[in-house]
Short mmCIF file of C-alpha atoms and ligand atoms in Angstrom, two decimals:
data_model
loop_
_atom_site.label_atom_id
_atom_site.label_comp_id
_atom_site.label_asym_id
_atom_site.label_seq_id
_atom_site.Cartn_x
_atom_site.Cartn_y
_atom_site.Cartn_z
CA MET A 1 -16.18 -13.02 -12.26
CA ARG A 2 -12.98 -11.32 -13.44
CA ILE A 3 -11.69 -12.66 -16.77
CA PRO A 4 -7.87 -12.74 -16.57
CA LEU A 5 -6.10 -10.31 -18.88
CA VAL A 6 -2.53 -10.49 -20.21
CA ALA A 7 -1.20 -7.39 -21.96
CA ALA A 8 1.97 -7.10 -24.04
CA ASN A 9 3.85 -3.82 -23.77
CA TRP A 10 6.30 -3.83 -26.66
CA LYS A 11 7.68 -0.42 -25.62
CA MET A 12 9.82 1.15 -28.39
CA ASN A 13 10.72 -2.18 -29.98
CA GLY A 14 9.82 -3.92 -33.20
CA SER A 15 9.39 -3.23 -36.89
CA ARG A 16 6.88 -4.20 -39.57
CA GLU A 17 8.76 -7.42 -40.10
CA PHE A 18 8.87 -8.16 -36.37
CA ALA A 19 5.11 -7.62 -36.02
CA GLU A 20 4.35 -9.88 -38.96
CA GLN A 21 6.61 -12.65 -37.67
CA PHE A 22 5.31 -12.29 -34.12
CA PHE A 23 1.70 -12.91 -35.15
CA SER A 24 2.50 -15.73 -37.51
CA ALA A 25 4.34 -17.42 -34.61
CA LEU A 26 1.77 -16.60 -31.90
CA ASN A 27 -0.29 -19.65 -31.03
CA LEU A 28 -2.84 -18.92 -28.32
CA ASP A 29 -4.46 -22.37 -28.36
CA GLY A 30 -5.31 -23.34 -24.82
CA ALA A 31 -5.38 -19.75 -23.56
CA SER A 32 -8.73 -18.51 -22.32
CA CYS A 33 -7.69 -15.13 -20.91
CA GLU A 34 -8.19 -11.81 -22.66
CA VAL A 35 -5.05 -10.84 -24.59
CA VAL A 36 -4.03 -7.27 -25.42
CA VAL A 37 -1.03 -6.19 -27.50
CA CYS A 38 0.29 -2.62 -27.19
CA PRO A 39 2.72 -1.93 -30.06
CA PRO A 40 4.33 1.43 -30.88
CA PHE A 41 1.78 3.79 -32.54
CA PRO A 42 2.85 3.28 -36.19
CA TYR A 43 2.23 -0.46 -35.98
CA LEU A 44 -1.32 -0.26 -34.58
CA PRO A 45 -3.00 -0.76 -37.99
CA LEU A 46 -0.69 -3.63 -38.87
CA VAL A 47 -1.28 -5.33 -35.52
CA ALA A 48 -5.02 -4.80 -35.91
CA GLU A 49 -4.83 -6.58 -39.26
CA LYS A 50 -2.54 -9.43 -38.20
CA ALA A 51 -3.69 -10.11 -34.66
CA GLY A 52 -7.12 -11.51 -35.43
CA GLU A 53 -10.03 -11.74 -33.05
CA MET A 54 -8.12 -13.32 -30.18
CA VAL A 55 -6.13 -10.18 -29.49
CA ALA A 56 -7.35 -6.70 -28.54
CA LEU A 57 -5.38 -3.63 -29.49
CA GLY A 58 -3.82 -1.32 -26.91
CA ALA A 59 -1.79 1.90 -27.00
CA GLN A 60 1.21 2.58 -24.77
CA ASN A 61 0.31 6.20 -24.17
CA LEU A 62 -2.12 8.93 -25.27
CA SER A 63 -2.60 12.67 -24.96
CA GLU A 64 -4.68 14.13 -22.18
CA GLU A 65 -5.96 16.69 -24.73
CA VAL A 66 -8.85 16.16 -27.15
CA SER A 67 -7.35 17.85 -30.26
CA GLY A 68 -5.43 20.92 -31.37
CA ALA A 69 -1.91 22.34 -31.46
CA PHE A 70 -0.08 19.58 -29.57
CA THR A 71 2.74 18.53 -31.90
CA GLY A 72 3.68 14.89 -31.66
CA GLU A 73 0.69 13.88 -29.54
CA VAL A 74 -1.97 11.25 -30.26
CA SER A 75 -5.52 11.62 -28.96
CA ALA A 76 -7.89 9.02 -27.56
CA SER A 77 -10.35 9.44 -30.45
CA MET A 78 -7.57 8.82 -32.99
CA LEU A 79 -6.74 5.58 -31.22
CA LEU A 80 -10.40 4.62 -31.22
CA ASP A 81 -10.46 5.26 -34.97
CA TRP A 82 -7.91 2.49 -35.40
CA GLY A 83 -9.81 -0.01 -33.31
CA VAL A 84 -7.78 0.50 -30.14
CA ARG A 85 -9.60 -0.59 -26.97
CA TYR A 86 -7.03 -0.10 -24.20
CA ALA A 87 -4.46 2.58 -23.37
CA ILE A 88 -1.65 2.29 -20.85
CA VAL A 89 -1.40 5.42 -18.69
CA GLY A 90 1.19 6.30 -16.08
CA HIS A 91 3.79 3.69 -16.97
CA SER A 92 6.81 4.33 -14.74
CA GLU A 93 8.96 5.07 -17.80
CA ARG A 94 6.55 7.88 -18.74
CA ARG A 95 6.56 9.16 -15.16
CA SER A 96 10.34 9.07 -14.70
CA LEU A 97 11.79 9.70 -18.19
CA TYR A 98 9.14 12.13 -19.45
CA GLY A 99 8.22 13.79 -16.19
CA GLU A 100 4.54 12.84 -16.21
CA SER A 101 2.99 13.87 -12.92
CA SER A 102 0.21 11.94 -11.21
CA GLU A 103 -2.13 14.81 -12.16
CA GLN A 104 -1.24 14.45 -15.84
CA VAL A 105 -1.64 10.69 -15.59
CA ALA A 106 -5.08 11.25 -14.06
CA ARG A 107 -6.06 13.50 -16.98
CA LYS A 108 -4.90 10.86 -19.46
CA PHE A 109 -6.97 8.28 -17.58
CA VAL A 110 -10.05 10.49 -17.94
CA ALA A 111 -9.28 11.30 -21.60
CA ALA A 112 -9.11 7.60 -22.42
CA GLN A 113 -12.36 6.81 -20.62
CA SER A 114 -14.22 9.80 -22.08
CA ALA A 115 -13.48 8.52 -25.59
CA GLY A 116 -14.52 4.96 -24.75
CA LEU A 117 -11.08 3.41 -24.23
CA THR A 118 -10.25 1.39 -21.13
CA PRO A 119 -7.22 2.87 -19.37
CA ILE A 120 -4.62 0.49 -17.92
CA LEU A 121 -3.34 2.61 -15.03
CA CYS A 122 0.19 1.72 -13.85
CA VAL A 123 1.19 2.35 -10.26
CA GLY A 124 4.25 1.26 -8.36
CA GLU A 125 6.95 2.17 -5.86
CA SER A 126 10.69 2.64 -6.34
CA ARG A 127 13.22 0.43 -4.59
CA GLN A 128 14.01 3.19 -2.13
CA GLU A 129 10.33 3.73 -1.31
CA ARG A 130 9.95 -0.01 -0.66
CA GLU A 131 13.06 -0.11 1.54
CA GLU A 132 11.72 2.81 3.54
CA GLY A 133 8.45 0.94 4.11
CA ARG A 134 6.45 3.47 2.06
CA THR A 135 5.09 1.16 -0.66
CA LEU A 136 1.40 1.34 0.26
CA GLU A 137 1.57 5.06 1.03
CA VAL A 138 3.06 5.79 -2.43
CA ILE A 139 0.54 3.63 -4.26
CA GLY A 140 -2.33 5.00 -2.20
CA ARG A 141 -1.32 8.50 -3.26
CA GLN A 142 -1.03 7.56 -6.96
CA LEU A 143 -4.54 6.07 -6.84
CA GLN A 144 -5.96 8.97 -4.86
CA THR A 145 -4.88 11.53 -7.49
CA VAL A 146 -6.70 9.58 -10.20
CA ALA A 147 -9.79 9.15 -8.00
CA GLU A 148 -9.93 12.90 -7.37
CA VAL A 149 -9.83 13.74 -11.08
CA ALA A 150 -11.90 10.83 -12.41
CA GLY A 151 -14.59 10.95 -9.71
CA SER A 152 -16.09 8.17 -7.65
CA ASP A 153 -17.30 6.20 -10.69
CA GLY A 154 -13.91 6.45 -12.37
CA TRP A 155 -12.64 2.99 -11.51
CA LYS A 156 -15.53 1.19 -13.18
CA CYS A 157 -14.19 0.79 -16.71
CA SER A 158 -10.51 0.54 -15.91
CA VAL A 159 -7.66 -1.89 -15.39
CA ILE A 160 -4.90 -1.31 -12.83
CA ALA A 161 -1.35 -2.61 -13.23
CA TYR A 162 0.84 -2.87 -10.15
CA GLU A 163 4.38 -2.51 -11.45
CA PRO A 164 7.08 -2.12 -8.81
CA VAL A 165 9.66 0.10 -10.51
CA TRP A 166 12.51 -2.06 -9.19
CA ALA A 167 11.08 -5.11 -10.98
CA ILE A 168 10.64 -3.56 -14.44
CA GLY A 169 13.18 -4.86 -16.92
CA THR A 170 15.49 -6.00 -14.12
CA GLY A 171 14.82 -9.74 -14.07
CA VAL A 172 13.87 -9.35 -10.38
CA THR A 173 10.20 -10.14 -9.86
CA ALA A 174 8.20 -9.30 -6.75
CA THR A 175 7.44 -12.50 -4.87
CA PRO A 176 3.83 -13.66 -5.25
CA GLU A 177 3.28 -12.70 -1.59
CA GLN A 178 4.73 -9.20 -2.04
CA ALA A 179 2.57 -8.66 -5.11
CA GLN A 180 -0.56 -10.07 -3.47
CA GLU A 181 -0.19 -7.72 -0.49
CA VAL A 182 -0.18 -4.68 -2.78
CA HIS A 183 -2.95 -6.04 -5.04
CA ARG A 184 -5.20 -6.59 -2.03
CA PHE A 185 -4.48 -3.05 -0.87
CA ILE A 186 -5.28 -1.64 -4.33
CA ARG A 187 -8.55 -3.57 -4.54
CA GLY A 188 -9.56 -2.17 -1.18
CA ARG A 189 -9.10 1.35 -2.54
CA LEU A 190 -11.42 0.89 -5.52
CA GLY A 191 -14.71 0.99 -3.63
CA ASP A 192 -17.61 -0.87 -5.25
CA ALA A 193 -15.62 -1.34 -8.46
CA GLY A 194 -13.06 -3.42 -6.57
CA ALA A 195 -14.96 -6.65 -7.17
CA THR A 196 -14.82 -6.37 -10.96
CA VAL A 197 -11.71 -4.31 -11.85
CA ARG A 198 -8.79 -6.41 -13.05
CA ILE A 199 -5.49 -5.77 -11.29
CA LEU A 200 -2.47 -6.92 -13.30
CA TYR A 201 1.03 -7.50 -12.05
CA GLY A 202 3.97 -6.21 -14.13
CA GLY A 203 7.71 -6.41 -13.67
CA SER A 204 9.87 -9.18 -15.15
CA VAL A 205 6.95 -11.55 -15.71
CA LYS A 206 8.16 -14.66 -17.54
CA ALA A 207 6.69 -18.02 -18.47
CA ASP A 208 8.36 -19.63 -15.47
CA ASN A 209 7.11 -17.20 -12.80
CA ALA A 210 3.66 -16.38 -14.22
CA GLU A 211 1.82 -19.32 -12.73
CA SER A 212 2.79 -18.61 -9.12
CA LEU A 213 1.84 -14.95 -9.52
CA PHE A 214 -1.52 -15.79 -11.14
CA ALA A 215 -2.28 -18.21 -8.30
CA GLN A 216 -2.70 -15.23 -5.94
CA ALA A 217 -6.29 -14.25 -5.16
CA ASP A 218 -6.01 -10.63 -6.29
CA ILE A 219 -3.71 -11.01 -9.31
CA ASP A 220 -5.89 -11.02 -12.43
CA GLY A 221 -3.23 -11.13 -15.11
CA ALA A 222 -0.04 -9.41 -16.19
CA LEU A 223 1.45 -6.48 -18.06
CA VAL A 224 4.45 -8.00 -19.81
CA GLY A 225 7.40 -6.09 -21.29
CA GLY A 226 10.51 -8.00 -22.37
CA ALA A 227 8.89 -11.43 -22.45
CA SER A 228 6.10 -10.14 -24.70
CA LEU A 229 8.57 -9.78 -27.58
CA LYS A 230 8.89 -13.56 -27.85
CA ALA A 231 5.70 -15.07 -29.26
CA GLU A 232 6.19 -18.49 -27.68
CA GLU A 233 7.06 -17.16 -24.24
CA PHE A 234 4.16 -14.69 -24.36
CA ALA A 235 1.72 -17.45 -25.33
CA LYS A 236 2.92 -19.53 -22.36
CA ILE A 237 2.20 -16.62 -20.02
CA CYS A 238 -1.30 -16.28 -21.55
CA ARG A 239 -1.92 -20.01 -21.02
CA ALA A 240 -0.83 -19.70 -17.36
CA ALA A 241 -3.53 -17.07 -16.76
CA ASP A 242 -6.53 -19.42 -16.85
P1 LIG B 301 9.22 -6.09 -18.07
O1 LIG B 301 8.38 -4.74 -18.30
O2 LIG B 301 8.26 -7.25 -18.20
O3 LIG B 301 10.27 -6.08 -19.16
O4 LIG B 301 9.82 -6.00 -16.71
C1 LIG B 301 7.09 -4.60 -17.78
C2 LIG B 301 6.56 -3.23 -18.08
O5 LIG B 301 7.35 -2.27 -18.11
O6 LIG B 301 5.35 -3.06 -18.32
#
């Protein structure tokens, strides 16, 4: 019912040469999941050209505004113009390094959907919040803010990524059981859309831990950072998502 999805978040890495080499090395034979690559903005057209039909295009961020005097920002309709289908919103690096509030994240979520993009909404707790036993409370609140702004139908055309902040780029992955507990909780908060919305896990996903994560009932794929910069490793993760 839910087709697994594996998304690459290249963050601020790469170059023209890197993108060209990545796609000439990427062999997705044997992978039947949906694959999304989110490069930095300037490489979107190049990735669109090189990636072929197997790979959908995603953006790492977008503006919550439609157009106007917002220097340095990129709107949802501009992304759509370049064939982009997905947009990551609320990544923890945007929340912590660029001060994006849950309200702003919610507006980006709506801006993406209004233009016809599918938002990939990231939620997740810090190490301290987990140690204090507040994981579900924190994630519940992050989801609630989006639900209030996007309305009751808002979850329909969306993807959620559970990314515990303490697992991002650290090499420490949540155990499959820890992840499953949060994924089940998230699904329960999505109302009718819960049955169809894909919930990805993100945070130090690698070829050798992907399979045990994907074996969990409510884990429908992954949002992959570091390991998505290596074509062979990324392809292995995609193959594990069947
Ligand atoms: P990571 O990043 O796979 O390098 O931990 C994941 C993410 O930030 O989306």
